[in-house]
Short mmCIF file of C-alpha atoms in Angstrom, two decimals:
data_model
loop_
_atom_site.label_atom_id
_atom_site.label_comp_id
_atom_site.label_asym_id
_atom_site.label_seq_id
_atom_site.Cartn_x
_atom_site.Cartn_y
_atom_site.Cartn_z
CA MET A 1 45.52 117.70 118.64
CA THR A 2 47.29 114.16 117.70
CA ALA A 3 48.65 111.21 119.76
CA PRO A 4 51.60 111.72 120.82
CA SER A 5 54.16 111.30 119.11
CA LYS A 6 57.76 109.50 119.32
CA THR A 7 59.43 110.43 116.46
CA ALA A 8 59.88 114.36 115.79
CA HIS A 9 57.72 115.97 113.71
CA LEU A 10 59.84 118.96 111.16
CA LEU A 11 59.47 121.88 109.53
CA GLY A 12 60.18 122.03 105.67
CA GLN A 13 58.93 123.87 102.89
CA LYS A 14 57.94 122.93 99.66
CA VAL A 15 60.52 122.95 96.95
CA GLY A 16 58.90 121.62 93.82
CA MET A 17 57.73 118.31 92.00
CA THR A 18 59.50 115.39 89.76
CA ARG A 19 59.89 112.38 89.37
CA VAL A 20 62.65 110.12 89.94
CA TYR A 21 63.20 106.02 89.29
CA ASP A 22 63.19 103.35 91.38
CA GLU A 23 65.51 100.15 90.84
CA ASN A 24 62.97 98.95 89.09
CA GLY A 25 62.88 101.51 87.02
CA ILE A 26 58.98 102.27 87.70
CA SER A 27 58.30 106.68 87.51
CA SER A 28 57.34 108.12 90.74
CA PRO A 29 56.08 111.49 91.17
CA VAL A 30 57.66 113.31 94.03
CA THR A 31 57.07 116.18 95.56
CA VAL A 32 60.90 118.18 97.33
CA ILE A 33 60.58 119.22 100.47
CA LYS A 34 62.98 121.07 102.74
CA ILE A 35 63.94 120.44 105.84
CA ASP A 36 66.42 122.43 107.09
CA PRO A 37 67.93 121.26 110.85
CA ASN A 38 64.68 122.57 113.36
CA THR A 39 65.20 123.57 116.89
CA VAL A 40 63.55 122.49 119.66
CA THR A 41 62.43 125.98 121.65
CA GLN A 42 60.71 125.30 124.09
CA LEU A 43 59.14 121.77 126.29
CA ARG A 44 56.24 122.06 127.19
CA THR A 45 55.88 120.15 130.93
CA MET A 46 53.05 118.81 132.79
CA GLU A 47 53.54 121.13 135.77
CA VAL A 48 53.66 124.28 134.29
CA ASP A 49 51.61 123.66 130.68
CA GLY A 50 49.78 121.04 132.15
CA TYR A 51 50.39 118.42 128.91
CA SER A 52 54.30 117.44 127.10
CA ALA A 53 54.80 118.44 124.25
CA VAL A 54 57.95 119.93 122.04
CA GLN A 55 58.44 123.15 120.26
CA ILE A 56 60.04 123.17 117.17
CA GLY A 57 61.42 126.44 115.09
CA ALA A 58 62.55 126.24 111.42
CA GLY A 59 63.77 128.68 109.41
CA ASP A 60 66.52 132.07 109.93
CA ILE A 61 65.00 135.38 109.99
CA LYS A 62 66.45 138.82 110.57
CA ALA A 63 65.85 139.72 114.04
CA ARG A 64 64.81 143.31 112.78
CA ASN A 65 62.21 141.09 111.40
CA SER A 66 60.66 139.47 113.94
CA THR A 67 58.93 140.91 117.02
CA MET A 68 60.40 141.32 120.54
CA PRO A 69 58.41 138.43 122.07
CA LEU A 70 59.26 136.21 119.88
CA ILE A 71 63.21 137.02 119.91
CA GLY A 72 63.06 136.62 123.42
CA HIS A 73 60.86 133.21 123.59
CA ASP A 74 64.19 131.84 120.81
CA ALA A 75 66.86 133.09 122.96
CA LYS A 76 65.54 131.46 125.72
CA ALA A 77 66.08 128.31 124.44
CA GLY A 78 69.58 129.24 123.29
CA VAL A 79 68.87 129.49 119.48
CA ALA A 80 68.68 132.39 117.03
CA PRO A 81 65.28 133.66 115.66
CA ARG A 82 63.49 131.08 114.02
CA ARG A 83 61.05 132.21 111.39
CA LYS A 84 58.37 129.15 111.94
CA HIS A 85 57.31 127.27 114.89
CA ALA A 86 55.02 124.25 115.77
CA GLU A 87 54.45 122.15 118.32
CA PHE A 88 53.41 118.26 119.32
CA ARG A 89 52.87 116.31 121.66
CA LEU A 90 54.41 113.53 123.77
CA GLU A 91 52.70 110.68 126.10
CA ASP A 92 52.71 112.80 129.55
CA GLY A 93 56.06 113.40 131.64
CA ALA A 94 57.59 112.03 128.18
CA GLU A 95 59.74 115.43 127.28
CA SER A 96 62.83 115.03 129.53
CA GLY A 97 63.97 112.79 126.74
CA TRP A 98 64.03 116.06 124.79
CA GLU A 99 66.24 119.13 125.34
CA LEU A 100 66.24 122.89 124.77
CA GLY A 101 68.44 123.92 121.76
CA GLN A 102 69.01 120.55 120.03
CA GLU A 103 68.80 120.60 116.58
CA LEU A 104 66.43 117.84 114.63
CA THR A 105 67.00 116.51 110.98
CA VAL A 106 65.54 115.27 108.00
CA SER A 107 67.28 111.90 109.85
CA VAL A 108 64.62 111.20 111.87
CA PHE A 109 62.27 110.30 109.47
CA ASP A 110 65.49 107.78 108.45
CA ASP A 111 63.62 104.34 109.03
CA ILE A 112 59.99 105.75 108.38
CA LYS A 113 57.92 104.48 105.52
CA TYR A 114 55.14 106.49 105.59
CA VAL A 115 54.63 110.53 106.76
CA ASP A 116 51.84 113.03 106.52
CA VAL A 117 52.19 116.62 105.45
CA ILE A 118 49.82 119.44 106.64
CA GLY A 119 50.17 122.28 105.50
CA THR A 120 47.25 125.50 103.57
CA SER A 121 46.59 125.05 100.40
CA LYS A 122 45.67 127.38 97.79
CA GLY A 123 43.78 130.03 97.91
CA LYS A 124 40.86 129.66 95.13
CA GLY A 125 39.16 132.70 95.78
CA PHE A 126 35.28 132.66 95.52
CA ALA A 127 34.34 129.61 94.23
CA GLY A 128 31.49 128.43 92.81
CA GLY A 129 29.07 125.42 93.13
CA MET A 130 31.11 123.47 90.87
CA LYS A 131 34.27 123.80 91.68
CA ARG A 132 33.87 123.92 95.44
CA TRP A 133 31.80 120.97 96.13
CA GLY A 134 31.54 119.18 92.48
CA PHE A 135 28.24 119.57 91.77
CA LYS A 136 27.46 119.08 88.11
CA GLY A 137 25.91 122.16 86.89
CA GLN A 138 22.79 122.78 84.73
CA LEU A 139 22.56 120.99 81.37
CA ALA A 140 24.25 122.62 78.72
CA SER A 141 21.09 122.82 76.08
CA HIS A 142 17.63 121.81 76.34
CA GLY A 143 16.46 125.59 77.40
CA VAL A 144 18.45 126.23 80.00
CA GLU A 145 19.86 129.76 79.89
CA ARG A 146 22.87 131.51 81.77
CA LYS A 147 22.39 129.25 84.65
CA HIS A 148 24.59 125.99 83.14
CA ARG A 149 27.29 126.21 86.35
CA SER A 150 24.08 127.50 88.70
CA PRO A 151 23.95 125.09 91.68
CA GLY A 152 20.19 124.50 91.00
CA SER A 153 17.78 124.07 94.03
CA ILE A 154 19.08 124.96 97.63
CA GLY A 155 15.81 123.19 99.26
CA GLY A 156 12.24 124.30 99.85
CA HIS A 157 10.19 124.54 103.16
CA GLY A 158 8.72 121.64 102.06
CA ASN A 159 11.78 119.20 102.31
CA ASN A 160 14.48 118.68 105.30
CA ALA A 161 17.23 120.68 103.06
CA GLY A 162 15.18 123.72 104.33
CA LYS A 163 12.56 123.58 106.56
CA SER A 164 10.21 126.59 108.82
CA GLY A 165 11.77 129.04 106.07
CA ARG A 166 14.99 128.76 105.76
CA ILE A 167 18.51 126.62 104.86
CA LYS A 168 20.03 124.63 106.97
CA LYS A 169 23.54 125.12 108.28
CA GLY A 170 26.01 123.83 106.20
CA LYS A 171 24.14 123.71 103.14
CA LYS A 172 26.65 123.69 99.77
CA MET A 173 26.86 126.75 98.55
CA ALA A 174 29.59 129.12 96.25
CA GLY A 175 32.23 131.04 98.67
CA HIS A 176 35.29 130.82 99.39
CA MET A 177 37.62 127.83 98.73
CA GLY A 178 41.04 126.72 99.39
CA ALA A 179 43.69 128.85 102.01
CA LYS A 180 43.00 126.53 104.42
CA GLN A 181 44.87 123.82 106.74
CA ILE A 182 44.94 120.54 104.46
CA THR A 183 46.88 116.97 105.78
CA ALA A 184 48.02 115.34 102.93
CA ARG A 185 47.72 111.49 104.65
CA SER A 186 49.86 108.58 104.59
CA LEU A 187 52.65 109.76 101.60
CA ASP A 188 55.23 107.26 100.57
CA VAL A 189 58.97 109.01 101.82
CA ILE A 190 60.77 107.96 98.21
CA ARG A 191 64.54 109.11 100.27
CA VAL A 192 65.63 110.90 102.76
CA ASP A 193 69.02 112.84 101.98
CA VAL A 194 70.22 113.57 105.24
CA GLU A 195 73.63 115.68 104.12
CA ASN A 196 70.57 118.29 101.59
CA GLY A 197 68.01 118.23 104.26
CA ILE A 198 65.97 116.75 101.81
CA LEU A 199 62.63 115.21 101.48
CA LEU A 200 61.35 113.23 98.95
CA VAL A 201 57.45 112.07 99.83
CA LYS A 202 54.99 110.76 96.84
CA GLY A 203 52.99 112.72 95.22
CA PRO A 204 51.33 115.91 95.56
CA VAL A 205 51.48 118.23 98.92
CA PRO A 206 49.27 120.91 99.89
CA GLY A 207 50.37 124.54 99.12
CA HIS A 208 52.51 126.78 96.81
CA TYR A 209 55.95 126.57 96.11
CA ASN A 210 57.97 127.98 99.20
CA ALA A 211 55.42 127.37 101.30
CA TRP A 212 56.08 126.06 104.96
CA VAL A 213 54.25 122.17 105.59
CA GLU A 214 54.86 120.16 109.27
CA VAL A 215 56.11 117.10 108.65
CA ARG A 216 55.11 113.98 110.70
CA PRO A 217 54.89 110.27 110.81
CA ALA A 218 51.45 108.53 109.27
CA THR A 219 49.29 108.46 112.24
CA ARG A 220 47.20 106.29 110.60
CA LEU A 221 47.39 104.58 106.67
CA TYR A 222 44.38 104.76 104.47
CA ARG A 223 42.63 101.10 103.99
CA PRO A 224 44.29 99.46 101.25
CA LYS A 225 48.10 101.13 102.28
CA ALA A 226 47.64 99.22 105.78
CA ALA A 227 46.73 96.80 103.91
CA LYS A 228 49.44 96.55 101.87
CA VAL A 229 51.67 96.46 105.10
CA ALA A 230 50.13 94.11 106.93
CA ASN A 231 50.65 91.69 103.68
CA GLY A 232 54.33 92.70 103.58
CA MET B 1 70.41 126.44 97.45
CA ASP B 2 68.16 127.89 94.91
CA THR B 3 65.23 125.76 94.95
CA GLN B 4 65.02 125.22 90.56
CA LYS B 5 68.35 123.65 91.28
CA LEU B 6 67.94 121.61 94.21
CA ILE B 7 65.73 119.81 91.90
CA GLU B 8 67.64 119.98 88.65
CA SER B 9 70.21 118.04 91.39
CA ILE B 10 68.32 115.52 91.58
CA ASN B 11 66.99 115.59 87.85
CA ASN B 12 70.21 115.04 86.95
CA GLU B 13 70.38 112.18 88.51
CA SER B 14 68.60 110.32 86.54
CA LEU B 15 69.58 111.80 82.91
CA LYS B 16 70.97 110.11 80.54
CA SER B 17 74.03 111.46 78.78
CA ASP B 18 74.88 109.04 76.34
CA ILE B 19 71.30 109.45 73.92
CA PRO B 20 72.36 110.09 70.05
CA ARG B 21 71.54 113.25 68.28
CA PHE B 22 67.72 112.18 66.90
CA ASP B 23 64.79 114.12 65.78
CA VAL B 24 61.34 113.76 64.63
CA GLY B 25 60.40 111.35 61.20
CA ASP B 26 63.93 109.52 62.21
CA THR B 27 63.84 105.79 61.90
CA ILE B 28 65.67 104.63 65.47
CA ASN B 29 66.13 101.62 67.37
CA VAL B 30 64.91 101.15 70.86
CA HIS B 31 67.04 98.63 72.76
CA ILE B 32 64.52 98.15 75.93
CA ARG B 33 64.67 96.14 79.14
CA ILE B 34 62.61 93.44 79.95
CA VAL B 35 62.71 91.29 82.66
CA GLU B 36 61.29 88.09 83.73
CA GLY B 37 61.82 87.28 87.07
CA GLU B 38 65.43 86.86 87.56
CA LYS B 39 66.18 87.08 84.05
CA GLU B 40 67.23 90.59 82.36
CA ARG B 41 67.57 90.58 77.75
CA VAL B 42 67.23 93.47 75.82
CA GLN B 43 64.48 93.71 73.20
CA VAL B 44 64.80 95.91 69.84
CA TYR B 45 62.33 97.74 69.04
CA GLN B 46 62.40 99.61 65.74
CA GLY B 47 60.37 102.60 64.16
CA THR B 48 59.69 106.26 63.55
CA VAL B 49 59.96 108.77 65.71
CA ILE B 50 56.86 110.61 65.44
CA LEU B 51 56.85 112.77 68.76
CA ARG B 52 59.12 114.16 70.51
CA LYS B 53 58.01 116.53 73.24
CA GLY B 54 58.81 117.69 77.35
CA ARG B 55 62.35 118.69 77.92
CA GLY B 56 64.24 117.25 80.31
CA ILE B 57 63.22 114.50 82.61
CA ASP B 58 59.95 115.18 81.43
CA GLU B 59 61.65 114.25 77.46
CA ASN B 60 59.37 111.91 76.28
CA ILE B 61 59.31 110.21 72.49
CA THR B 62 56.22 108.10 70.27
CA VAL B 63 58.00 105.46 68.11
CA ARG B 64 55.82 103.87 65.65
CA ARG B 65 56.55 100.78 63.88
CA MET B 66 54.28 98.36 61.29
CA VAL B 67 53.40 94.96 62.68
CA GLY B 68 51.85 93.20 59.55
CA GLU B 69 49.05 95.16 58.86
CA ILE B 70 48.21 97.21 62.36
CA GLY B 71 50.48 100.59 64.01
CA VAL B 72 51.80 100.28 67.07
CA GLU B 73 53.00 103.52 69.13
CA LYS B 74 55.44 103.08 72.10
CA THR B 75 55.40 106.05 74.56
CA TRP B 76 59.10 106.43 76.42
CA PRO B 77 60.52 108.96 78.99
CA ILE B 78 64.02 108.48 77.36
CA ASN B 79 65.65 109.24 80.34
CA SER B 80 63.86 106.26 81.54
CA PRO B 81 66.11 103.56 83.01
CA LEU B 82 64.30 100.82 81.32
CA ILE B 83 65.93 101.76 77.88
CA ALA B 84 69.27 100.74 77.43
CA LYS B 85 69.80 102.64 74.71
CA PHE B 86 69.03 103.65 71.01
CA GLU B 87 70.43 103.58 67.89
CA VAL B 88 69.48 105.93 64.87
CA ILE B 89 68.87 103.92 61.63
CA ARG B 90 68.10 106.53 59.64
CA ARG B 91 67.17 110.23 59.11
CA GLY B 92 63.62 110.55 58.17
CA ASP B 93 62.70 114.40 56.33
CA ALA B 94 60.28 115.65 58.88
CA ARG B 95 58.73 119.20 57.89
CA ARG B 96 55.77 118.65 60.85
CA ALA B 97 56.86 118.69 64.06
CA LYS B 98 54.56 115.71 65.01
CA LEU B 99 54.24 113.53 62.53
CA TYR B 100 50.31 112.08 63.24
CA PHE B 101 49.80 112.37 59.72
CA LEU B 102 51.78 108.72 59.46
CA ARG B 103 49.02 106.70 60.94
CA ASP B 104 46.46 107.73 57.52
CA ARG B 105 49.40 106.68 55.17
CA VAL B 106 49.37 103.43 53.78
CA GLY B 107 51.48 101.94 51.48
CA LYS B 108 54.96 103.63 49.93
CA SER B 109 53.11 107.28 51.53
CA ARG B 110 53.64 105.93 54.82
CA ARG B 111 57.47 106.53 53.77
CA LEU B 112 59.52 110.08 54.91
CA ARG B 113 62.24 111.13 52.63
CA ASP B 114 66.01 111.46 54.35
CA ARG B 115 66.89 113.95 55.17
CA ARG B 116 69.73 115.32 53.97
CA ARG B 117 69.40 119.56 54.23
CA GLY B 118 71.87 120.66 57.71
CA MET B 119 72.82 117.19 58.26
CA LYS B 120 76.76 118.05 57.74
CA HIS B 121 77.20 119.29 61.51
CA ILE B 122 74.62 116.44 62.82
CA GLU B 123 77.17 114.38 61.39
CA GLY B 124 79.85 113.17 64.55
CA MET B 125 77.70 115.12 67.53
CA THR B 126 76.89 111.77 69.39
CA THR B 127 74.90 113.96 72.26
CA VAL B 128 71.65 115.79 72.46
CA HIS B 129 70.35 118.28 74.85
CA ARG B 130 67.83 120.34 72.96
#
C-alpha cells in the first residue's frame, strides 16, 4: 500500500522507446506511454470498505471477452466494460471529491515533474546465479572445468549461511527471474501530451511493449534527485 | 493509433528535412552551434565522413579530420539540433561502409579518390532519407 494520494494514478500502455531533444539540444532517452482517458469505476468508502480509495478502469474490451461480474461492476459506475482496473488510496474520507464515471486524462500529470511507473518486468525464465544475482561465476581457466557459471559454495554446516545441516532461507540461487512487479521510481516527466494521451518519461520502464503500467506521482525521490530539486 | 506510427510521429518532430545527400567518404563541413552563456556562435568542422550508421532519429555520423599531426573524430546524431547545417565539400570514392582504415594511413595515402561513378543523378538532389 502506498501513501494516500491527492493526484490520480493512471493506467496506460508502454508503447516503446525513442529519443527527444530538449531546447538545449540535449538528447534524452524516453519511454512513450499511451494513456487513454481512465474512468472511475468504484469509490471505496470508510463505511463500506473501511478505507478510502478510488478504483479506476482503463482500456476497451468487448463485452463477450469480459466476465459477467466485471461487466456488472463497471455498469454500476455507468461505464462500458474496462480491460484493466487499479486502485489508489486517499486520505480517510476524501472520496467525496471523486465521482463514479469521472474521466481522468493524462492532464493530471501536467504539473508533476517526477513519476513512478509500476509494471510487470519481462520474464527471464529459469536463470542462473550470474544473471539473476550478478554472481561472478568461476574462472575461465586455471583448471576450472564445466563450472564456469556455477554459483560456487552455498555454505557448509560450519558457518552461518548453512548451519545445522540446511541452507538458510533466501539464499541467492538460480531460479525463476523476472515477470514480477517492479516500480521504476522518480522518472523525469519529459512531456505530457493531453490531446493524444501520451506521456513521455525519461529512461526505461518495466515490461514489454504494449504492457499495462500504472503511473503515479513520485512518492519519494532518490536522494541525488531530491537534492537537485531542493537546490533548484 | 498504431504504436509504430505513434513513435514515428514523435520522431518526426526532430527529423531534419534539409540534410544534403552525402555518404561515407565525402568531405563535409559540419556547422556546430556553440552556446557560450547568452551568446550563440557557429563553428565549422571540416572532415571526412568515416561512418554513417543507424536509421531515422538514431542516425549517426563520425567525421574524421587531422588537426596538425593528431587525428580527431567527432560523432553526432545527424538530427541533433546542435548541428546548424551540413555542407558537402567533396565526394570521395569509398569502397567500404566504415573507413576505419584511414586511421592507419599516413601522408598522401590518407586521401580518397574523387567519386565520379554514378554521380549524375545525385547532383541536384538536396535531401536524403536512406
